[in-house]
Coordinates of C-alpha atoms in Angstrom, one line a residue:
P1 CA -19.7 6.6 3.6
T2 CA -16.3 6.7 3.7
S3 CA -13.5 9.3 3.6
V4 CA -10.4 8.1 1.1
P5 CA -8.2 11.3 1.9
W6 CA -9.5 11.5 5.6
V7 CA -8.0 7.5 5.6
T8 CA -5.0 7.9 3.3
R9 CA -4.0 10.8 6.0
E10 CA -4.7 9.4 8.8
S11 CA -2.6 6.1 7.5
V12 CA 0.4 8.9 7.0
R13 CA -0.6 10.1 9.9
T14 CA 0.2 6.9 11.7
G15 CA 3.6 5.7 9.9
W16 CA 5.2 8.9 10.1
S17 CA 6.9 8.3 13.7
I18 CA 7.9 4.9 11.5
A19 CA 8.9 7.0 8.7
A20 CA 10.8 9.6 11.0
V21 CA 12.7 6.9 12.9
D22 CA 14.3 5.1 9.6
G23 CA 15.2 8.4 8.6
I24 CA 12.5 8.5 5.3
S25 CA 11.1 10.8 3.9
L26 CA 6.9 10.3 3.9
D27 CA 4.7 12.9 1.8
I28 CA 1.2 12.6 0.9
S29 CA -0.5 14.1 -2.3
S30 CA -4.1 13.8 -2.1
Q31 CA -7.2 15.1 -3.5
D32 CA -11.0 15.9 -2.6
G33 CA -13.7 14.1 -4.2
P34 CA -16.7 11.6 -3.6
A35 CA -17.2 8.8 -0.8
V36 CA -17.0 5.0 -1.3
Q37 CA -18.8 3.0 0.4
A38 CA -16.3 0.5 2.2
D39 CA -15.5 -0.1 6.1
A40 CA -12.9 2.7 6.9
S41 CA -11.1 0.9 9.5
R42 CA -10.6 -2.4 7.1
L43 CA -9.7 0.5 4.6
Q44 CA -6.8 2.2 6.7
Q45 CA -5.6 -1.5 7.5
V46 CA -4.9 -1.9 4.0
L47 CA -2.9 1.6 3.3
D48 CA -1.4 1.2 7.2
N49 CA -0.4 -1.9 5.3
L50 CA 1.8 -0.9 1.7
I51 CA 3.2 2.2 3.7
S52 CA 4.7 0.0 6.5
N53 CA 6.2 -2.0 4.5
A54 CA 7.1 0.8 2.0
V55 CA 9.1 1.7 4.9
K56 CA 10.5 -2.0 6.4
F57 CA 12.1 -2.2 2.9
S58 CA 14.0 1.8 2.5
E59 CA 16.6 2.2 4.2
A60 CA 18.3 5.7 5.5
G61 CA 17.5 8.6 3.3
G62 CA 14.7 6.2 1.1
R63 CA 11.1 8.2 0.6
V64 CA 8.1 7.0 0.7
Q65 CA 5.0 8.9 -1.7
V66 CA 1.3 8.0 -0.8
R67 CA -0.6 9.7 -3.2
A68 CA -5.0 9.7 -3.7
T69 CA -6.8 10.6 -6.9
H70 CA -9.9 9.4 -8.7
D71 CA -11.1 9.7 -12.0
A72 CA -15.7 9.8 -12.7
R73 CA -15.6 5.8 -11.9
E74 CA -12.8 5.1 -9.1
W75 CA -10.0 6.0 -6.3
R76 CA -7.2 5.1 -7.1
I77 CA -4.3 5.0 -3.9
D78 CA -0.5 4.7 -5.0
V79 CA 1.8 4.0 -1.8
A80 CA 5.8 4.7 -3.4
D81 CA 8.4 3.8 -2.2
T82 CA 12.2 3.8 -3.2
G83 CA 13.2 0.7 -1.7
I84 CA 14.8 -3.2 -2.6
G85 CA 11.9 -3.9 -5.0
I86 CA 10.8 -7.4 -5.6
P87 CA 12.8 -9.7 -8.7
P88 CA 10.3 -10.0 -12.1
A89 CA 9.4 -13.9 -11.1
E90 CA 8.2 -13.0 -8.2
V91 CA 6.3 -10.9 -8.3
E92 CA 3.3 -12.6 -9.5
H93 CA 3.7 -14.2 -5.7
L94 CA 3.3 -11.7 -3.1
F95 CA 0.3 -11.9 -2.7
D96 CA 0.9 -15.9 -1.3
R97 CA 0.2 -16.3 2.1
F98 CA 3.7 -16.6 4.0
F99 CA 5.1 -15.6 1.3
R100 CA 8.7 -14.0 1.0
A101 CA 10.9 -12.6 -1.2
S102 CA 13.9 -14.2 -1.9
N103 CA 16.1 -11.2 -1.3
A104 CA 14.2 -9.7 2.1
R105 CA 15.5 -12.8 3.5
R106 CA 18.7 -12.5 2.2
A107 CA 18.3 -8.8 3.3
E108 CA 17.3 -10.3 7.1
V109 CA 13.4 -8.1 6.5
P110 CA 11.6 -9.7 9.4
G111 CA 7.9 -10.4 8.5
T112 CA 4.6 -13.2 8.6
G113 CA 4.3 -12.9 4.5
L114 CA 0.4 -12.8 5.3
G115 CA 0.2 -8.7 5.2
L116 CA -0.2 -8.6 0.8
P117 CA -2.7 -11.3 0.9
T118 CA -4.3 -9.6 3.8
A119 CA -4.5 -6.6 2.5
K120 CA -6.0 -7.7 -0.8
A121 CA -8.7 -10.2 0.7
I122 CA -9.9 -7.1 2.3
T123 CA -9.0 -4.2 -1.2
E124 CA -11.7 -7.1 -3.4
L125 CA -13.9 -7.4 -0.2
L126 CA -14.6 -3.6 -0.2
G127 CA -15.2 -4.5 -4.4
G128 CA -11.7 -3.1 -5.6
R129 CA -8.3 -4.3 -6.6
I130 CA -5.0 -3.7 -6.4
E131 CA -1.7 -4.2 -8.1
V132 CA 1.7 -4.7 -7.9
A133 CA 4.7 -3.0 -10.1
S134 CA 8.4 -3.1 -8.8
T135 CA 12.1 -2.4 -9.9
V136 CA 14.8 -4.4 -7.7
G137 CA 16.5 -2.1 -6.3
S138 CA 14.6 0.4 -6.9
G139 CA 10.9 0.7 -5.7
I140 CA 8.0 -0.3 -5.9
T141 CA 3.7 0.5 -6.1
F142 CA 1.7 -0.9 -4.7
T143 CA -2.1 0.2 -6.0
V144 CA -4.8 0.4 -4.8
Y145 CA -7.9 0.8 -6.6
L146 CA -11.6 1.5 -5.4
P147 CA -15.0 1.8 -7.6
I148 CA -17.4 5.0 -7.0
E149 CA -19.9 3.9 -6.4
P150 CA -23.3 6.7 -7.7

């Protein structure tokens, strides 16, 4: 059993120092709730990656929000930023290995294109799914869903 609020808080705590150096606020909102059957270190790897990306693609003065909520069936963890977003035609490729969005390449933001495919693979191995919503110039939100088993 793994506590989603605990893992979420640990990932945000890890990301605070990076965000602070870059002048980005990193906020968390997490409700208490049931545990999930998951490897805590792998779930933290997913969230660390999403938070790191959110900070990396946001400018000084930007904001990253992490929110963990649940209903009777599943946990929902949102990682939302006010960064550069991604062009709509490229969203479907975000989870392809080695893919980097054209605006990220133009902005010369470093990366390998392996973090998001890894995050997706881990999420799916944990029985969940990951979704993305983005607006160019206004940010991106990654949402991780994890099932709550009775």
